[in-house]
Amino acid sequence: MNQANATLDGFAARLMKIGDRTLVTSIFVIVATALICYPYADNFSIGQQVAAHITMVVSAGALKLGYVLRLIGNRRIALNRG
């Protein structure tokens, strides 16, 4: 493997690691905000519920971004290996 492929593999591995972290974090945030928004809504003020709803939408976008980062990293690794 030449230096260029090694560099691309390292970049792809970093993309996948960032994607993994983004996916896990956004899943936890979605679950937490879903709990705030729905079953435990009576325990939170309307402002907190609005913030939780907005955060849920943003974290869903982050989930999609994390998945795309994983796809890009996985594709680069596959292309570099043949």
Short mmCIF file of C-alpha atoms in Angstrom, two decimals:
data_model
loop_
_atom_site.label_atom_id
_atom_site.label_comp_id
_atom_site.label_asym_id
_atom_site.label_seq_id
_atom_site.Cartn_x
_atom_site.Cartn_y
_atom_site.Cartn_z
CA MET A 1 0.00 0.00 0.00
CA ASN A 2 1.45 3.35 -0.95
CA GLN A 3 1.46 6.50 1.16
CA ALA A 4 -1.58 8.03 -0.59
CA ASN A 5 -3.76 4.99 0.10
CA ALA A 6 -2.60 4.87 3.72
CA THR A 7 -3.56 8.52 4.11
CA LEU A 8 -6.97 7.90 2.55
CA ASP A 9 -7.54 4.88 4.82
CA GLY A 10 -6.68 7.02 7.85
CA PHE A 11 -9.07 9.74 6.70
CA ALA A 12 -11.81 7.18 6.05
CA ALA A 13 -11.29 5.65 9.49
CA ARG A 14 -11.59 9.10 11.09
CA LEU A 15 -14.80 9.72 9.12
CA MET A 16 -16.24 6.46 10.37
CA LYS A 17 -15.24 7.21 13.97
CA ILE A 18 -16.83 10.67 13.79
CA GLY A 19 -19.91 9.12 12.20
CA ASP A 20 -20.13 6.51 14.97
CA ARG A 21 -19.88 9.12 17.70
CA THR A 22 -22.44 11.33 16.00
CA LEU A 23 -24.86 8.43 15.63
CA VAL A 24 -24.57 7.34 19.27
CA THR A 25 -24.82 10.87 20.63
CA SER A 26 -27.80 11.77 18.50
CA ILE A 27 -29.63 8.57 19.47
CA PHE A 28 -29.21 9.41 23.16
CA VAL A 29 -30.39 12.97 22.57
CA ILE A 30 -33.42 11.80 20.59
CA VAL A 31 -34.41 9.37 23.35
CA ALA A 32 -33.94 12.02 26.06
CA THR A 33 -35.93 14.64 24.19
CA ALA A 34 -38.68 12.14 23.35
CA LEU A 35 -39.00 11.41 27.06
CA ILE A 36 -39.19 15.12 27.85
CA CYS A 37 -41.68 15.80 25.07
CA TYR A 38 -44.13 12.99 25.62
CA PRO A 39 -44.33 10.75 28.72
CA TYR A 40 -42.80 13.25 31.20
CA ALA A 41 -44.11 16.46 29.65
CA ASP A 42 -46.04 17.36 32.83
CA ASN A 43 -42.74 17.68 34.71
CA PHE A 44 -41.30 20.31 32.35
CA SER A 45 -42.27 23.89 31.54
CA ILE A 46 -43.62 24.81 28.12
CA GLY A 47 -40.32 26.51 27.27
CA GLN A 48 -38.38 23.37 28.09
CA GLN A 49 -40.78 21.29 26.01
CA VAL A 50 -40.41 23.65 23.03
CA ALA A 51 -36.63 23.47 23.36
CA ALA A 52 -36.84 19.66 23.52
CA HIS A 53 -38.97 19.53 20.36
CA ILE A 54 -36.50 21.75 18.50
CA THR A 55 -33.58 19.70 19.79
CA MET A 56 -35.29 16.52 18.62
CA VAL A 57 -35.46 17.84 15.05
CA VAL A 58 -31.83 18.98 15.12
CA SER A 59 -30.61 15.69 16.57
CA ALA A 60 -32.52 13.77 13.87
CA GLY A 61 -30.52 15.77 11.33
CA ALA A 62 -27.33 14.91 13.21
CA LEU A 63 -28.30 11.23 13.09
CA LYS A 64 -28.59 11.43 9.31
CA LEU A 65 -25.28 13.26 9.05
CA GLY A 66 -23.54 10.61 11.17
CA TYR A 67 -24.93 7.88 8.95
CA VAL A 68 -23.74 9.63 5.79
CA LEU A 69 -20.25 10.09 7.29
CA ARG A 70 -20.12 6.35 7.99
CA LEU A 71 -21.23 5.58 4.44
CA ILE A 72 -18.54 7.84 2.96
CA GLY A 73 -15.83 6.36 5.18
CA ASN A 74 -16.91 2.81 4.44
CA ARG A 75 -17.00 3.50 0.70
CA ARG A 76 -13.50 5.03 0.70
CA ILE A 77 -12.09 2.06 2.59
CA ALA A 78 -13.75 -0.36 0.13
CA LEU A 79 -12.41 1.55 -2.88
CA ASN A 80 -8.87 1.67 -1.44
CA ARG A 81 -8.77 -2.06 -0.75
CA GLY A 82 -9.75 -3.06 -4.20
#
